[in-house]
Amino acid sequence: MGNRKNGKSRRQYPDELKAEAVQILVDGHSAESVASRLGLSGTNVLYRWKAKLLAASGPAAILAAVPSHPRLVRSFFSPD
């Protein structure tokens, strides 16, 4: 991505995190709650990740293609 005009570069997230975030979204959590827990600036990035995964694997395959990690899910959505 390189440097931007304001001197900041875009944040990059590991594919595993993107897949898990999409899985949590597909499981029924709101985009706002997922973005908040992951420290994302907004929900648009989640919807882009979801669209990219759907395009790559097809709508029926997304649940099988994105592994679920209960420990990771618990860490994001456990009571504070």
PDB file of N, CA and C in Angstrom:
ATOM      1  N   MET A   1       0.811  -1.181   0.000  1.00  0.00           N
ATOM      2  CA  MET A   1       0.000   0.000   0.000  1.00  0.00           C
ATOM      3  C   MET A   1       0.862   1.255   0.000  1.00  0.00           C
ATOM      4  N   GLY A   2       1.976   1.215   0.697  1.00  0.00           N
ATOM      5  CA  GLY A   2       2.887   2.338   0.688  1.00  0.00           C
ATOM      6  C   GLY A   2       2.422   3.506   1.528  1.00  0.00           C
ATOM      7  N   ASN A   3       3.225   4.550   1.506  1.00  0.00           N
ATOM      8  CA  ASN A   3       2.881   5.751   2.260  1.00  0.00           C
ATOM      9  C   ASN A   3       1.796   6.535   1.542  1.00  0.00           C
ATOM     10  N   ARG A   4       0.928   7.118   2.320  1.00  0.00           N
ATOM     11  CA  ARG A   4      -0.141   7.950   1.780  1.00  0.00           C
ATOM     12  C   ARG A   4       0.287   9.404   1.894  1.00  0.00           C
ATOM     13  N   LYS A   5      -0.498  10.301   1.338  1.00  0.00           N
ATOM     14  CA  LYS A   5      -0.151  11.724   1.342  1.00  0.00           C
ATOM     15  C   LYS A   5       0.059  12.273   2.740  1.00  0.00           C
ATOM     16  N   ASN A   6      -0.733  11.816   3.705  1.00  0.00           N
ATOM     17  CA  ASN A   6      -0.608  12.335   5.063  1.00  0.00           C
ATOM     18  C   ASN A   6       0.486  11.626   5.864  1.00  0.00           C
ATOM     19  N   GLY A   7       1.232  10.737   5.230  1.00  0.00           N
ATOM     20  CA  GLY A   7       2.339  10.071   5.891  1.00  0.00           C
ATOM     21  C   GLY A   7       1.973   8.798   6.624  1.00  0.00           C
ATOM     22  N   LYS A   8       0.699   8.460   6.647  1.00  0.00           N
ATOM     23  CA  LYS A   8       0.267   7.238   7.322  1.00  0.00           C
ATOM     24  C   LYS A   8       0.073   6.128   6.294  1.00  0.00           C
ATOM     25  N   SER A   9       0.371   4.911   6.696  1.00  0.00           N
ATOM     26  CA  SER A   9       0.105   3.785   5.817  1.00  0.00           C
ATOM     27  C   SER A   9      -1.133   3.057   6.326  1.00  0.00           C
ATOM     28  N   ARG A  10      -1.772   2.320   5.460  1.00  0.00           N
ATOM     29  CA  ARG A  10      -2.968   1.585   5.840  1.00  0.00           C
ATOM     30  C   ARG A  10      -2.607   0.428   6.755  1.00  0.00           C
ATOM     31  N   ARG A  11      -3.520   0.151   7.682  1.00  0.00           N
ATOM     32  CA  ARG A  11      -3.316  -1.008   8.551  1.00  0.00           C
ATOM     33  C   ARG A  11      -3.557  -2.262   7.745  1.00  0.00           C
ATOM     34  N   GLN A  12      -2.775  -3.278   8.016  1.00  0.00           N
ATOM     35  CA  GLN A  12      -2.945  -4.562   7.355  1.00  0.00           C
ATOM     36  C   GLN A  12      -3.317  -5.586   8.399  1.00  0.00           C
ATOM     37  N   TYR A  13      -4.273  -6.436   8.067  1.00  0.00           N
ATOM     38  CA  TYR A  13      -4.761  -7.454   8.988  1.00  0.00           C
ATOM     39  C   TYR A  13      -4.484  -8.831   8.412  1.00  0.00           C
ATOM     40  N   PRO A  14      -4.144  -9.791   9.277  1.00  0.00           N
ATOM     41  CA  PRO A  14      -3.894 -11.152   8.799  1.00  0.00           C
ATOM     42  C   PRO A  14      -5.179 -11.773   8.231  1.00  0.00           C
ATOM     43  N   ASP A  15      -5.012 -12.655   7.252  1.00  0.00           N
ATOM     44  CA  ASP A  15      -6.166 -13.317   6.636  1.00  0.00           C
ATOM     45  C   ASP A  15      -6.997 -14.079   7.660  1.00  0.00           C
ATOM     46  N   GLU A  16      -6.341 -14.655   8.678  1.00  0.00           N
ATOM     47  CA  GLU A  16      -7.075 -15.400   9.706  1.00  0.00           C
ATOM     48  C   GLU A  16      -8.021 -14.477  10.475  1.00  0.00           C
ATOM     49  N   LEU A  17      -7.566 -13.278  10.780  1.00  0.00           N
ATOM     50  CA  LEU A  17      -8.401 -12.316  11.490  1.00  0.00           C
ATOM     51  C   LEU A  17      -9.587 -11.896  10.622  1.00  0.00           C
ATOM     52  N   LYS A  18      -9.327 -11.650   9.342  1.00  0.00           N
ATOM     53  CA  LYS A  18     -10.407 -11.274   8.432  1.00  0.00           C
ATOM     54  C   LYS A  18     -11.447 -12.378   8.348  1.00  0.00           C
ATOM     55  N   ALA A  19     -10.985 -13.622   8.208  1.00  0.00           N
ATOM     56  CA  ALA A  19     -11.904 -14.753   8.102  1.00  0.00           C
ATOM     57  C   ALA A  19     -12.721 -14.909   9.377  1.00  0.00           C
ATOM     58  N   GLU A  20     -12.089 -14.759  10.516  1.00  0.00           N
ATOM     59  CA  GLU A  20     -12.794 -14.899  11.793  1.00  0.00           C
ATOM     60  C   GLU A  20     -13.807 -13.765  11.967  1.00  0.00           C
ATOM     61  N   ALA A  21     -13.430 -12.563  11.598  1.00  0.00           N
ATOM     62  CA  ALA A  21     -14.344 -11.425  11.710  1.00  0.00           C
ATOM     63  C   ALA A  21     -15.577 -11.643  10.839  1.00  0.00           C
ATOM     64  N   VAL A  22     -15.372 -12.144   9.633  1.00  0.00           N
ATOM     65  CA  VAL A  22     -16.503 -12.432   8.740  1.00  0.00           C
ATOM     66  C   VAL A  22     -17.360 -13.544   9.324  1.00  0.00           C
ATOM     67  N   GLN A  23     -16.737 -14.568   9.884  1.00  0.00           N
ATOM     68  CA  GLN A  23     -17.503 -15.665  10.483  1.00  0.00           C
ATOM     69  C   GLN A  23     -18.366 -15.150  11.630  1.00  0.00           C
ATOM     70  N   ILE A  24     -17.823 -14.295  12.460  1.00  0.00           N
ATOM     71  CA  ILE A  24     -18.580 -13.725  13.581  1.00  0.00           C
ATOM     72  C   ILE A  24     -19.752 -12.909  13.041  1.00  0.00           C
ATOM     73  N   LEU A  25     -19.511 -12.158  11.976  1.00  0.00           N
ATOM     74  CA  LEU A  25     -20.571 -11.373  11.343  1.00  0.00           C
ATOM     75  C   LEU A  25     -21.660 -12.290  10.789  1.00  0.00           C
ATOM     76  N   VAL A  26     -21.255 -13.358  10.113  1.00  0.00           N
ATOM     77  CA  VAL A  26     -22.205 -14.321   9.546  1.00  0.00           C
ATOM     78  C   VAL A  26     -22.976 -15.041  10.655  1.00  0.00           C
ATOM     79  N   ASP A  27     -22.341 -15.245  11.801  1.00  0.00           N
ATOM     80  CA  ASP A  27     -22.998 -15.917  12.923  1.00  0.00           C
ATOM     81  C   ASP A  27     -24.090 -15.069  13.567  1.00  0.00           C
ATOM     82  N   GLY A  28     -24.196 -13.799  13.162  1.00  0.00           N
ATOM     83  CA  GLY A  28     -25.294 -12.983  13.642  1.00  0.00           C
ATOM     84  C   GLY A  28     -24.930 -11.806  14.512  1.00  0.00           C
ATOM     85  N   HIS A  29     -23.666 -11.617  14.799  1.00  0.00           N
ATOM     86  CA  HIS A  29     -23.269 -10.441  15.580  1.00  0.00           C
ATOM     87  C   HIS A  29     -23.347  -9.211  14.677  1.00  0.00           C
ATOM     88  N   SER A  30     -23.637  -8.068  15.263  1.00  0.00           N
ATOM     89  CA  SER A  30     -23.736  -6.848  14.466  1.00  0.00           C
ATOM     90  C   SER A  30     -22.350  -6.419  13.994  1.00  0.00           C
ATOM     91  N   ALA A  31     -22.337  -5.779  12.844  1.00  0.00           N
ATOM     92  CA  ALA A  31     -21.079  -5.274  12.298  1.00  0.00           C
ATOM     93  C   ALA A  31     -20.453  -4.263  13.250  1.00  0.00           C
ATOM     94  N   GLU A  32     -21.296  -3.478  13.903  1.00  0.00           N
ATOM     95  CA  GLU A  32     -20.790  -2.481  14.842  1.00  0.00           C
ATOM     96  C   GLU A  32     -20.056  -3.130  16.010  1.00  0.00           C
ATOM     97  N   SER A  33     -20.622  -4.226  16.541  1.00  0.00           N
ATOM     98  CA  SER A  33     -19.976  -4.878  17.688  1.00  0.00           C
ATOM     99  C   SER A  33     -18.667  -5.553  17.278  1.00  0.00           C
ATOM    100  N   VAL A  34     -18.644  -6.160  16.108  1.00  0.00           N
ATOM    101  CA  VAL A  34     -17.424  -6.807  15.625  1.00  0.00           C
ATOM    102  C   VAL A  34     -16.337  -5.756  15.390  1.00  0.00           C
ATOM    103  N   ALA A  35     -16.695  -4.670  14.714  1.00  0.00           N
ATOM    104  CA  ALA A  35     -15.721  -3.610  14.440  1.00  0.00           C
ATOM    105  C   ALA A  35     -15.189  -3.007  15.735  1.00  0.00           C
ATOM    106  N   SER A  36     -16.075  -2.807  16.688  1.00  0.00           N
ATOM    107  CA  SER A  36     -15.667  -2.236  17.971  1.00  0.00           C
ATOM    108  C   SER A  36     -14.691  -3.144  18.697  1.00  0.00           C
ATOM    109  N   ARG A  37     -15.007  -4.429  18.771  1.00  0.00           N
ATOM    110  CA  ARG A  37     -14.139  -5.382  19.474  1.00  0.00           C
ATOM    111  C   ARG A  37     -12.786  -5.550  18.807  1.00  0.00           C
ATOM    112  N   LEU A  38     -12.756  -5.408  17.475  1.00  0.00           N
ATOM    113  CA  LEU A  38     -11.493  -5.571  16.748  1.00  0.00           C
ATOM    114  C   LEU A  38     -10.714  -4.269  16.636  1.00  0.00           C
ATOM    115  N   GLY A  39     -11.310  -3.172  17.061  1.00  0.00           N
ATOM    116  CA  GLY A  39     -10.640  -1.888  16.981  1.00  0.00           C
ATOM    117  C   GLY A  39     -10.615  -1.298  15.584  1.00  0.00           C
ATOM    118  N   LEU A  40     -11.590  -1.679  14.761  1.00  0.00           N
ATOM    119  CA  LEU A  40     -11.667  -1.143  13.408  1.00  0.00           C
ATOM    120  C   LEU A  40     -12.313   0.236  13.451  1.00  0.00           C
ATOM    121  N   SER A  41     -11.980   1.073  12.486  1.00  0.00           N
ATOM    122  CA  SER A  41     -12.515   2.430  12.487  1.00  0.00           C
ATOM    123  C   SER A  41     -13.976   2.491  12.069  1.00  0.00           C
ATOM    124  N   GLY A  42     -14.467   1.464  11.407  1.00  0.00           N
ATOM    125  CA  GLY A  42     -15.856   1.438  10.964  1.00  0.00           C
ATOM    126  C   GLY A  42     -16.240   0.061  10.470  1.00  0.00           C
ATOM    127  N   THR A  43     -17.467  -0.039   9.980  1.00  0.00           N
ATOM    128  CA  THR A  43     -17.981  -1.336   9.540  1.00  0.00           C
ATOM    129  C   THR A  43     -17.709  -1.617   8.069  1.00  0.00           C
ATOM    130  N   ASN A  44     -17.363  -0.601   7.296  1.00  0.00           N
ATOM    131  CA  ASN A  44     -17.170  -0.801   5.859  1.00  0.00           C
ATOM    132  C   ASN A  44     -16.130  -1.872   5.549  1.00  0.00           C
ATOM    133  N   VAL A  45     -15.068  -1.895   6.316  1.00  0.00           N
ATOM    134  CA  VAL A  45     -14.010  -2.877   6.060  1.00  0.00           C
ATOM    135  C   VAL A  45     -14.542  -4.302   6.255  1.00  0.00           C
ATOM    136  N   LEU A  46     -15.415  -4.505   7.232  1.00  0.00           N
ATOM    137  CA  LEU A  46     -16.004  -5.838   7.439  1.00  0.00           C
ATOM    138  C   LEU A  46     -16.816  -6.269   6.229  1.00  0.00           C
ATOM    139  N   TYR A  47     -17.619  -5.343   5.716  1.00  0.00           N
ATOM    140  CA  TYR A  47     -18.433  -5.671   4.551  1.00  0.00           C
ATOM    141  C   TYR A  47     -17.583  -5.934   3.317  1.00  0.00           C
ATOM    142  N   ARG A  48     -16.447  -5.246   3.187  1.00  0.00           N
ATOM    143  CA  ARG A  48     -15.533  -5.520   2.076  1.00  0.00           C
ATOM    144  C   ARG A  48     -14.915  -6.902   2.217  1.00  0.00           C
ATOM    145  N   TRP A  49     -14.479  -7.241   3.446  1.00  0.00           N
ATOM    146  CA  TRP A  49     -13.910  -8.578   3.677  1.00  0.00           C
ATOM    147  C   TRP A  49     -14.944  -9.651   3.370  1.00  0.00           C
ATOM    148  N   LYS A  50     -16.172  -9.446   3.801  1.00  0.00           N
ATOM    149  CA  LYS A  50     -17.241 -10.427   3.560  1.00  0.00           C
ATOM    150  C   LYS A  50     -17.479 -10.590   2.062  1.00  0.00           C
ATOM    151  N   ALA A  51     -17.577  -9.484   1.339  1.00  0.00           N
ATOM    152  CA  ALA A  51     -17.807  -9.546  -0.105  1.00  0.00           C
ATOM    153  C   ALA A  51     -16.674 -10.278  -0.813  1.00  0.00           C
ATOM    154  N   LYS A  52     -15.443 -10.021  -0.376  1.00  0.00           N
ATOM    155  CA  LYS A  52     -14.291 -10.679  -0.997  1.00  0.00           C
ATOM    156  C   LYS A  52     -14.328 -12.190  -0.757  1.00  0.00           C
ATOM    157  N   LEU A  53     -14.643 -12.592   0.467  1.00  0.00           N
ATOM    158  CA  LEU A  53     -14.735 -14.026   0.763  1.00  0.00           C
ATOM    159  C   LEU A  53     -15.870 -14.685   0.000  1.00  0.00           C
ATOM    160  N   LEU A  54     -17.013 -14.015  -0.088  1.00  0.00           N
ATOM    161  CA  LEU A  54     -18.144 -14.564  -0.838  1.00  0.00           C
ATOM    162  C   LEU A  54     -17.805 -14.710  -2.312  1.00  0.00           C
ATOM    163  N   ALA A  55     -17.125 -13.728  -2.863  1.00  0.00           N
ATOM    164  CA  ALA A  55     -16.749 -13.790  -4.270  1.00  0.00           C
ATOM    165  C   ALA A  55     -15.764 -14.929  -4.529  1.00  0.00           C
ATOM    166  N   ALA A  56     -14.890 -15.161  -3.569  1.00  0.00           N
ATOM    167  CA  ALA A  56     -13.871 -16.213  -3.741  1.00  0.00           C
ATOM    168  C   ALA A  56     -14.429 -17.620  -3.539  1.00  0.00           C
ATOM    169  N   SER A  57     -15.418 -17.760  -2.638  1.00  0.00           N
ATOM    170  CA  SER A  57     -15.868 -19.107  -2.294  1.00  0.00           C
ATOM    171  C   SER A  57     -17.326 -19.384  -2.617  1.00  0.00           C
ATOM    172  N   GLY A  58     -18.088 -18.374  -2.944  1.00  0.00           N
ATOM    173  CA  GLY A  58     -19.508 -18.566  -3.222  1.00  0.00           C
ATOM    174  C   GLY A  58     -20.314 -18.541  -1.937  1.00  0.00           C
ATOM    175  N   PRO A  59     -21.571 -18.105  -1.999  1.00  0.00           N
ATOM    176  CA  PRO A  59     -22.387 -17.933  -0.796  1.00  0.00           C
ATOM    177  C   PRO A  59     -22.572 -19.212   0.030  1.00  0.00           C
ATOM    178  N   ALA A  60     -22.757 -20.349  -0.619  1.00  0.00           N
ATOM    179  CA  ALA A  60     -22.997 -21.583   0.127  1.00  0.00           C
ATOM    180  C   ALA A  60     -21.730 -22.111   0.785  1.00  0.00           C
ATOM    181  N   ALA A  61     -20.583 -21.738   0.249  1.00  0.00           N
ATOM    182  CA  ALA A  61     -19.323 -22.285   0.737  1.00  0.00           C
ATOM    183  C   ALA A  61     -18.704 -21.474   1.873  1.00  0.00           C
ATOM    184  N   ILE A  62     -19.210 -20.278   2.130  1.00  0.00           N
ATOM    185  CA  ILE A  62     -18.529 -19.422   3.108  1.00  0.00           C
ATOM    186  C   ILE A  62     -18.495 -20.034   4.494  1.00  0.00           C
ATOM    187  N   LEU A  63     -19.554 -20.700   4.915  1.00  0.00           N
ATOM    188  CA  LEU A  63     -19.548 -21.289   6.256  1.00  0.00           C
ATOM    189  C   LEU A  63     -18.534 -22.422   6.373  1.00  0.00           C
ATOM    190  N   ALA A  64     -18.349 -23.164   5.313  1.00  0.00           N
ATOM    191  CA  ALA A  64     -17.361 -24.244   5.338  1.00  0.00           C
ATOM    192  C   ALA A  64     -15.950 -23.710   5.129  1.00  0.00           C
ATOM    193  N   ALA A  65     -15.817 -22.611   4.414  1.00  0.00           N
ATOM    194  CA  ALA A  65     -14.501 -22.080   4.075  1.00  0.00           C
ATOM    195  C   ALA A  65     -13.879 -21.275   5.210  1.00  0.00           C
ATOM    196  N   VAL A  66     -14.688 -20.738   6.097  1.00  0.00           N
ATOM    197  CA  VAL A  66     -14.179 -19.909   7.182  1.00  0.00           C
ATOM    198  C   VAL A  66     -14.230 -20.721   8.469  1.00  0.00           C
ATOM    199  N   PRO A  67     -13.074 -21.133   8.976  1.00  0.00           N
ATOM    200  CA  PRO A  67     -13.075 -21.942  10.197  1.00  0.00           C
ATOM    201  C   PRO A  67     -13.529 -21.133  11.401  1.00  0.00           C
ATOM    202  N   SER A  68     -14.150 -21.818  12.335  1.00  0.00           N
ATOM    203  CA  SER A  68     -14.582 -21.159  13.563  1.00  0.00           C
ATOM    204  C   SER A  68     -13.578 -21.486  14.666  1.00  0.00           C
ATOM    205  N   HIS A  69     -13.208 -20.492  15.409  1.00  0.00           N
ATOM    206  CA  HIS A  69     -12.270 -20.650  16.506  1.00  0.00           C
ATOM    207  C   HIS A  69     -12.962 -20.182  17.777  1.00  0.00           C
ATOM    208  N   PRO A  70     -13.603 -21.086  18.526  1.00  0.00           N
ATOM    209  CA  PRO A  70     -14.369 -20.680  19.717  1.00  0.00           C
ATOM    210  C   PRO A  70     -13.561 -19.861  20.710  1.00  0.00           C
ATOM    211  N   ARG A  71     -12.287 -20.177  20.889  1.00  0.00           N
ATOM    212  CA  ARG A  71     -11.466 -19.434  21.842  1.00  0.00           C
ATOM    213  C   ARG A  71     -11.329 -17.978  21.403  1.00  0.00           C
ATOM    214  N   LEU A  72     -11.116 -17.758  20.105  1.00  0.00           N
ATOM    215  CA  LEU A  72     -11.002 -16.411  19.577  1.00  0.00           C
ATOM    216  C   LEU A  72     -12.322 -15.667  19.701  1.00  0.00           C
ATOM    217  N   VAL A  73     -13.417 -16.344  19.392  1.00  0.00           N
ATOM    218  CA  VAL A  73     -14.738 -15.730  19.519  1.00  0.00           C
ATOM    219  C   VAL A  73     -14.992 -15.342  20.964  1.00  0.00           C
ATOM    220  N   ARG A  74     -14.683 -16.222  21.901  1.00  0.00           N
ATOM    221  CA  ARG A  74     -14.894 -15.916  23.331  1.00  0.00           C
ATOM    222  C   ARG A  74     -14.063 -14.721  23.743  1.00  0.00           C
ATOM    223  N   SER A  75     -12.839 -14.614  23.231  1.00  0.00           N
ATOM    224  CA  SER A  75     -11.982 -13.501  23.638  1.00  0.00           C
ATOM    225  C   SER A  75     -12.532 -12.166  23.141  1.00  0.00           C
ATOM    226  N   PHE A  76     -13.203 -12.150  21.995  1.00  0.00           N
ATOM    227  CA  PHE A  76     -13.771 -10.909  21.490  1.00  0.00           C
ATOM    228  C   PHE A  76     -15.084 -10.552  22.163  1.00  0.00           C
ATOM    229  N   PHE A  77     -15.871 -11.545  22.540  1.00  0.00           N
ATOM    230  CA  PHE A  77     -17.213 -11.286  23.012  1.00  0.00           C
ATOM    231  C   PHE A  77     -17.468 -11.712  24.443  1.00  0.00           C
ATOM    232  N   SER A  78     -16.424 -11.843  25.223  1.00  0.00           N
ATOM    233  CA  SER A  78     -16.610 -12.179  26.635  1.00  0.00           C
ATOM    234  C   SER A  78     -16.938 -10.912  27.412  1.00  0.00           C
ATOM    235  N   PRO A  79     -17.708 -11.049  28.490  1.00  0.00           N
ATOM    236  CA  PRO A  79     -18.033  -9.870  29.296  1.00  0.00           C
ATOM    237  C   PRO A  79     -16.762  -9.253  29.866  1.00  0.00           C
ATOM    238  N   ASP A  80     -16.739  -7.941  29.937  1.00  0.00           N
ATOM    239  CA  ASP A  80     -15.544  -7.240  30.450  1.00  0.00           C
ATOM    240  C   ASP A  80     -15.405  -7.337  31.946  1.00  0.00           C
TER     241      ASP A  80
END
